[in-house]
XYZ file of C-alpha atoms in Angstrom:
360
model
C 174.565 69.744 89.257
C 171.460 70.594 91.458
C 168.197 68.901 90.285
C 165.214 70.674 91.590
C 161.577 69.203 91.522
C 159.011 71.966 91.485
C 155.648 70.797 92.121
C 152.827 73.139 90.809
C 155.277 74.556 88.655
C 152.952 75.223 85.894
C 151.044 77.715 88.249
C 151.523 81.373 88.684
C 154.240 81.477 91.124
C 155.691 78.175 90.369
C 156.204 79.175 86.729
C 157.723 82.439 87.649
C 160.114 80.607 89.945
C 160.980 78.044 87.343
C 162.104 80.980 84.937
C 164.130 82.381 87.930
C 165.872 79.222 88.626
C 166.749 78.643 85.122
C 168.133 82.158 84.768
C 169.954 82.576 88.130
C 171.173 79.140 88.770
C 172.651 76.170 86.965
C 170.105 73.757 88.482
C 168.114 71.377 86.386
C 164.499 71.993 87.008
C 161.795 69.222 86.763
C 158.254 70.595 86.860
C 155.534 68.209 88.241
C 151.988 69.474 87.905
C 148.419 68.373 87.487
C 147.416 71.082 85.110
C 144.289 72.133 86.791
C 142.478 75.066 85.460
C 145.006 77.510 86.979
C 148.107 75.484 86.067
C 148.897 75.561 82.260
C 151.808 74.770 79.989
C 150.983 78.318 78.449
C 152.786 79.608 81.467
C 156.058 77.688 80.558
C 155.763 77.929 76.853
C 158.950 80.134 76.689
C 161.101 77.723 78.512
C 159.755 74.564 76.937
C 162.898 73.947 74.975
C 165.547 74.966 77.750
C 167.892 72.074 78.017
C 167.699 72.199 81.977
C 163.807 72.096 82.057
C 161.622 68.962 82.228
C 157.951 68.472 82.598
C 156.016 65.592 84.176
C 152.282 65.700 84.569
C 151.091 64.229 87.870
C 149.188 64.919 91.157
C 150.997 65.290 94.404
C 148.337 63.208 96.070
C 149.146 60.390 93.866
C 151.529 58.163 95.801
C 152.876 55.849 93.088
C 153.447 59.024 90.519
C 155.269 60.866 93.273
C 157.368 57.672 94.006
C 158.282 57.241 90.518
C 159.116 61.101 90.127
C 161.520 60.954 92.828
C 163.168 57.640 91.675
C 163.562 58.881 88.171
C 164.901 62.342 88.713
C 166.817 61.906 91.936
C 166.325 65.536 93.144
C 168.548 67.493 95.404
C 165.758 69.574 96.494
C 161.666 69.344 96.409
C 159.917 72.704 96.207
C 156.297 72.416 96.942
C 154.257 75.183 95.046
C 151.219 72.963 94.406
C 148.071 74.228 95.835
C 144.545 75.092 95.364
C 144.954 78.817 96.164
C 141.677 80.840 95.591
C 139.761 81.712 98.543
C 136.435 82.165 96.850
C 136.533 78.660 95.319
C 137.554 77.311 98.889
C 134.240 78.604 100.321
C 132.133 76.970 97.357
C 134.056 73.666 97.239
C 136.634 72.871 100.086
C 137.140 69.226 99.185
C 139.765 69.924 96.493
C 141.652 72.285 98.865
C 141.815 69.303 101.503
C 142.712 66.825 98.931
C 145.487 68.742 97.362
C 146.970 71.182 100.096
C 146.641 68.536 103.085
C 146.665 65.100 101.606
C 148.930 66.056 98.757
C 151.497 67.650 101.020
C 151.547 64.615 103.308
C 152.136 62.141 100.366
C 154.875 64.539 99.114
C 156.435 64.512 102.521
C 156.135 60.712 103.100
C 157.840 60.042 99.679
C 160.460 62.588 100.284
C 161.277 60.963 103.801
C 161.644 57.625 102.124
C 163.652 58.986 99.511
C 166.096 61.029 101.877
C 166.561 58.043 104.028
C 168.046 56.043 101.109
C 170.546 58.699 100.172
C 174.177 58.642 101.109
C 174.999 60.574 104.255
C 176.462 63.475 102.125
C 173.470 63.665 99.812
C 170.970 63.520 102.633
C 172.789 66.492 104.297
C 172.368 68.446 101.189
C 168.761 67.612 100.490
C 166.076 70.098 101.184
C 162.237 70.113 101.265
C 160.938 73.604 100.736
C 157.208 74.348 101.319
C 155.661 77.490 99.853
C 152.915 78.986 102.033
C 150.893 82.102 102.457
C 150.465 84.867 105.076
C 146.726 83.895 105.392
C 147.492 81.062 107.765
C 147.950 83.687 110.500
C 144.311 85.099 110.053
C 143.437 88.703 110.243
C 145.402 91.790 111.841
C 143.938 94.742 113.244
C 145.044 98.494 112.113
C 148.366 97.881 113.682
C 151.008 95.114 113.944
C 152.772 92.625 111.463
C 152.940 89.005 110.904
C 156.129 87.450 112.056
C 157.322 83.854 111.947
C 156.254 83.237 115.475
C 152.628 84.670 115.029
C 150.204 81.934 116.036
C 148.003 80.416 113.327
C 144.414 81.473 113.157
C 143.155 80.715 109.584
C 139.507 81.945 108.736
C 138.879 80.610 105.322
C 138.952 76.937 104.223
C 141.996 77.689 101.956
C 143.809 79.166 104.777
C 143.066 76.401 107.068
C 144.379 73.794 104.500
C 147.543 75.888 104.009
C 147.777 76.014 107.880
C 147.391 72.256 108.164
C 150.152 71.754 105.477
C 152.511 74.000 107.243
C 151.999 72.014 110.477
C 152.696 68.869 108.545
C 156.003 69.992 107.055
C 157.181 71.331 110.382
C 156.286 67.910 112.225
C 157.937 65.854 109.518
C 161.175 68.044 110.297
C 160.837 67.828 113.866
C 159.717 63.965 114.172
C 161.597 62.372 111.121
C 164.723 64.922 110.660
C 163.624 65.679 107.148
C 165.443 68.928 106.323
C 162.584 71.297 105.565
C 161.962 74.895 104.999
C 158.857 76.961 105.043
C 158.059 80.362 103.354
C 154.958 82.483 104.055
C 154.455 85.385 101.683
C 152.126 88.240 101.273
C 149.736 88.725 98.190
C 151.735 88.163 95.016
C 151.095 89.980 91.801
C 152.748 90.032 88.302
C 152.938 88.090 85.038
C 151.001 84.799 84.462
C 148.414 85.086 87.272
C 145.242 83.566 86.576
C 142.475 86.128 86.005
C 140.423 85.031 88.920
C 142.657 86.967 91.200
C 142.073 90.721 91.934
C 144.790 92.482 89.782
C 144.454 90.672 86.543
C 140.632 90.406 86.980
C 140.498 94.235 87.221
C 142.888 94.935 84.359
C 141.083 92.592 81.939
C 137.646 93.760 83.030
C 138.592 97.439 82.638
C 139.967 96.984 78.984
C 136.547 95.297 78.301
C 134.609 97.893 79.945
C 133.048 95.321 82.521
C 132.222 96.153 86.001
C 135.064 96.326 88.567
C 133.634 94.561 91.496
C 135.184 95.386 95.051
C 134.014 93.352 97.958
C 132.372 95.181 100.850
C 133.593 99.020 101.252
C 136.923 98.071 99.797
C 138.845 99.053 103.020
C 140.436 95.392 103.492
C 144.223 95.728 103.305
C 146.780 93.432 101.689
C 150.636 93.737 101.625
C 151.614 93.328 97.806
C 154.729 91.414 96.645
C 155.898 91.413 93.035
C 156.140 87.564 92.112
C 159.688 88.026 90.705
C 160.993 89.269 94.084
C 159.071 86.430 96.018
C 160.842 83.840 93.758
C 164.152 85.427 94.304
C 163.553 85.187 97.868
C 162.477 81.605 97.588
C 165.762 80.685 95.862
C 167.669 82.508 98.441
C 165.859 80.512 101.240
C 166.665 77.244 99.279
C 170.427 78.058 99.177
C 171.102 79.768 102.568
C 168.061 78.991 104.838
C 168.552 77.015 107.903
C 166.601 73.649 107.885
C 163.763 73.633 110.297
C 163.246 77.495 109.984
C 160.453 79.423 108.421
C 160.737 82.680 106.589
C 158.148 85.477 105.890
C 158.350 87.401 102.593
C 156.575 90.633 102.094
C 156.629 93.588 99.756
C 156.196 96.377 102.473
C 153.292 97.666 100.187
C 150.046 97.695 102.295
C 147.195 98.886 100.233
C 143.377 98.807 100.570
C 141.488 97.175 97.893
C 139.874 100.170 96.636
C 143.379 101.778 96.429
C 144.687 98.989 94.268
C 141.543 98.999 91.968
C 141.641 102.863 91.482
C 145.387 102.719 90.875
C 145.010 100.123 88.257
C 142.268 102.075 86.473
C 144.664 105.119 86.372
C 147.461 102.813 85.008
C 145.087 101.291 82.196
C 144.113 104.785 81.311
C 147.777 105.704 80.628
C 148.091 102.644 78.336
C 144.631 102.647 76.726
C 142.704 105.893 77.205
C 139.057 105.245 78.044
C 137.998 107.742 75.338
C 139.891 105.567 72.605
C 138.445 102.325 73.851
C 135.352 101.312 72.033
C 134.186 99.162 74.833
C 134.127 102.061 76.994
C 132.608 104.659 74.597
C 129.738 102.156 73.685
C 128.792 102.366 77.415
C 129.207 106.086 77.266
C 131.884 106.056 79.930
C 134.887 108.341 79.827
C 136.840 106.998 82.906
C 137.659 103.590 84.005
C 136.950 104.533 87.606
C 133.265 104.714 86.486
C 133.382 100.876 86.266
C 133.948 100.520 89.886
C 131.062 98.697 91.750
C 130.833 97.527 95.327
C 129.304 93.992 95.955
C 128.439 91.829 98.824
C 131.503 90.929 101.009
C 133.223 87.643 101.127
C 132.216 85.504 103.944
C 134.892 85.719 106.685
C 136.972 88.177 104.761
C 140.099 89.108 106.731
C 140.467 92.569 107.326
C 144.271 93.183 106.976
C 147.534 91.257 106.252
C 150.949 92.586 106.708
C 154.289 90.973 106.704
C 157.299 91.770 108.730
C 160.264 90.315 106.327
C 163.106 91.404 108.826
C 164.149 87.821 109.295
C 164.686 87.525 105.456
C 166.396 90.859 105.151
C 168.725 90.162 108.406
C 169.749 86.615 107.983
C 169.550 86.140 104.247
C 170.091 89.636 102.775
C 166.951 89.765 100.697
C 164.837 92.622 99.822
C 162.282 93.249 97.050
C 163.632 94.957 94.103
C 160.201 96.396 92.817
C 158.172 99.042 94.549
C 154.417 98.727 94.157
C 153.990 101.544 91.706
C 156.610 100.252 89.333
C 155.650 96.570 89.879
C 151.991 97.333 89.174
C 152.794 99.521 86.055
C 154.786 96.614 84.701
C 152.009 94.127 85.283
C 149.446 96.170 83.618
C 151.747 96.529 80.511
C 152.285 92.570 80.554
C 148.475 91.843 80.606
C 147.890 94.459 77.937
C 150.676 93.011 75.614
C 149.729 89.269 76.270
C 146.151 89.008 75.231
C 146.709 85.890 73.365
C 147.926 84.323 76.700
C 144.876 85.773 78.556
C 142.463 84.274 75.876
C 144.061 80.872 76.030
C 144.105 80.256 79.674
C 140.498 81.459 79.997
C 139.273 79.377 77.002
C 136.227 77.213 77.782
C 136.088 78.454 81.531
C 134.090 81.311 83.227
C 137.143 82.636 84.868
C 136.016 85.983 85.944
C 132.561 85.345 87.356
C 131.721 85.922 90.975
C 131.922 82.712 93.189
C 132.429 82.160 96.893
C 129.166 83.732 98.272
C 128.722 80.940 100.724
C 125.038 80.694 100.042
């Protein structure tokens, strides 16, 4: 039986991957997570009793904890989802991003190298280290073109720079030490269990509470959106069929400006909870969720456009997203509206939806 160690498995993408791996493989899944503000056991409550699921609390930058993790659980693969990931937080406090995304990845690579070296030849050939990254490492696109696997790196935020550094470390450990590494770079994810500091859950929850919907700058920045379940299915495909030493871009082929995303969300919330029946809205004398849209000071160094070319994933591994943006976003709105208990639990004691990252 395969045994997967999933670092950062209590976070948004990691928790969705854990569910997918349990549902679509026979692998045993060991989650290793520091449980920071964005990583919560609430995200894994529905799989907590699964016989192939195990949880270990720990930090990927803790050398001894990582060594003990590998010695105890003897994985056939390590999947590194663990990362500080919010750009605005990286502007205000880059140190955590350096510590986790760069130093943590280094510690994990060194532990994996020592572990793999001690394996039998057969087990070493089967072992994989898969590092989950982002399209933000490539920088900003103009009005045309797409990110491909060979696009030069040009990160513009502390977050993106920390992920770019981690990608380079992973590649170097593959080239120098022969560690069988894989790298995936994805476009913006959305879907269930995303912490409410990110655009889509922030706008959904603010809308139903009749709070302002802040859009940075003029709202023209473009992102390519990928449903998290499709992303996780792609990662599992890379793990099973990807060629060691290769990197794979995963995108949703769903480019939208930020203002398009927010206005669409307003209309989807309206379909589920009409503004005229929402006491928060009526108390403000508002009849349309679009009336909540406000334009605020832009983020420093805000990349204008991201767009992924996922043709390598389609051609080599036969992966394509199963959700279009319209249906995926509708399902996401419905999930957040149906899971208010989760929303309250993960935000408890935190100012999760306040504006940060102004760089002042």
